[in-house]
Amino acid sequence: MLKNLFILPVIALIIALAGCETTNNNAAIDAAIAEMKAKDAEQDASVEAANKTAQRAEAMTEQNRSALRALNDKIDRMFRTISRK
């Protein structure tokens, strides 16, 4: 009888502590999920910024090519004019 009076409260205490541990784990899991979502959003923003930078660089490259073609054409016309005289 004394043994049962000791064992039952100990089992109830263990079950209660296990329940508390599960709640804390859920909170930790939720916090970890929120942190990962924040990191994911930060990475998405970084990728977006890198894409915009790459697009600007591509546009500048095309603009430089266009300017070089125009300059090359102008030089060719100048040499043709000089060679005629």
Short mmCIF file of C-alpha atoms in Angstrom, two decimals:
data_model
loop_
_atom_site.label_atom_id
_atom_site.label_comp_id
_atom_site.label_asym_id
_atom_site.label_seq_id
_atom_site.Cartn_x
_atom_site.Cartn_y
_atom_site.Cartn_z
CA MET A 1 0.00 0.00 0.00
CA LEU A 2 2.79 2.43 0.90
CA LYS A 3 4.53 1.39 -2.27
CA ASN A 4 1.45 2.31 -4.36
CA LEU A 5 1.18 5.69 -2.61
CA PHE A 6 4.74 6.45 -3.65
CA ILE A 7 4.72 5.00 -7.19
CA LEU A 8 1.48 6.61 -8.43
CA PRO A 9 2.48 10.24 -7.62
CA VAL A 10 5.93 9.66 -9.12
CA ILE A 11 4.36 8.35 -12.34
CA ALA A 12 1.93 11.30 -12.39
CA LEU A 13 4.87 13.70 -11.89
CA ILE A 14 6.82 12.09 -14.73
CA ILE A 15 3.81 12.37 -17.06
CA ALA A 16 3.31 16.02 -16.06
CA LEU A 17 6.99 16.81 -16.69
CA ALA A 18 6.87 15.01 -20.03
CA GLY A 19 3.91 17.19 -21.01
CA CYS A 20 5.83 20.34 -20.10
CA GLU A 21 8.83 19.15 -22.09
CA THR A 22 6.64 18.63 -25.15
CA THR A 23 5.26 22.17 -24.88
CA ASN A 24 8.76 23.61 -24.62
CA ASN A 25 9.88 21.57 -27.62
CA ASN A 26 6.95 22.88 -29.65
CA ALA A 27 7.90 26.42 -28.73
CA ALA A 28 11.51 25.74 -29.69
CA ILE A 29 10.41 24.17 -32.95
CA ASP A 30 8.15 27.14 -33.71
CA ALA A 31 11.02 29.52 -32.95
CA ALA A 32 13.36 27.55 -35.21
CA ILE A 33 10.79 27.57 -38.02
CA ALA A 34 10.33 31.33 -37.67
CA GLU A 35 14.10 31.82 -37.74
CA MET A 36 14.45 29.69 -40.87
CA LYS A 37 11.64 31.63 -42.57
CA ALA A 38 13.40 34.89 -41.72
CA LYS A 39 16.68 33.56 -43.13
CA ASP A 40 14.85 32.34 -46.24
CA ALA A 41 13.30 35.77 -46.76
CA GLU A 42 16.72 37.37 -46.29
CA GLN A 43 18.23 35.02 -48.88
CA ASP A 44 15.38 35.79 -51.29
CA ALA A 45 16.09 39.49 -50.88
CA SER A 46 19.80 38.90 -51.51
CA VAL A 47 19.06 36.88 -54.64
CA GLU A 48 16.68 39.59 -55.86
CA ALA A 49 19.34 42.26 -55.32
CA ALA A 50 21.96 40.16 -57.11
CA ASN A 51 19.60 39.64 -60.06
CA LYS A 52 18.94 43.37 -60.32
CA THR A 53 22.67 44.10 -60.19
CA ALA A 54 23.33 41.52 -62.90
CA GLN A 55 20.58 43.00 -65.09
CA ARG A 56 22.04 46.50 -64.67
CA ALA A 57 25.51 45.21 -65.54
CA GLU A 58 24.12 43.47 -68.62
CA ALA A 59 22.35 46.66 -69.71
CA MET A 60 25.53 48.70 -69.21
CA THR A 61 27.53 46.15 -71.18
CA GLU A 62 25.08 46.35 -74.06
CA GLN A 63 25.17 50.15 -73.91
CA ASN A 64 29.00 50.09 -74.03
CA ARG A 65 28.96 47.70 -77.00
CA SER A 66 26.56 49.99 -78.78
CA ALA A 67 28.77 53.02 -78.11
CA LEU A 68 31.85 51.12 -79.33
CA ARG A 69 30.05 50.09 -82.53
CA ALA A 70 29.05 53.70 -83.15
CA LEU A 71 32.60 54.88 -82.51
CA ASN A 72 33.99 52.18 -84.78
CA ASP A 73 31.59 53.21 -87.55
CA LYS A 74 32.58 56.83 -87.12
CA ILE A 75 36.30 55.96 -87.33
CA ASP A 76 35.66 53.85 -90.45
CA ARG A 77 33.84 56.76 -92.12
CA MET A 78 36.68 59.09 -91.16
CA PHE A 79 39.31 56.78 -92.69
CA ARG A 80 37.23 56.37 -95.86
CA THR A 81 36.98 60.15 -96.12
CA ILE A 82 40.72 60.57 -95.55
CA SER A 83 41.66 57.85 -98.06
CA ARG A 84 39.51 59.50 -100.77
CA LYS A 85 41.42 62.77 -100.50
#
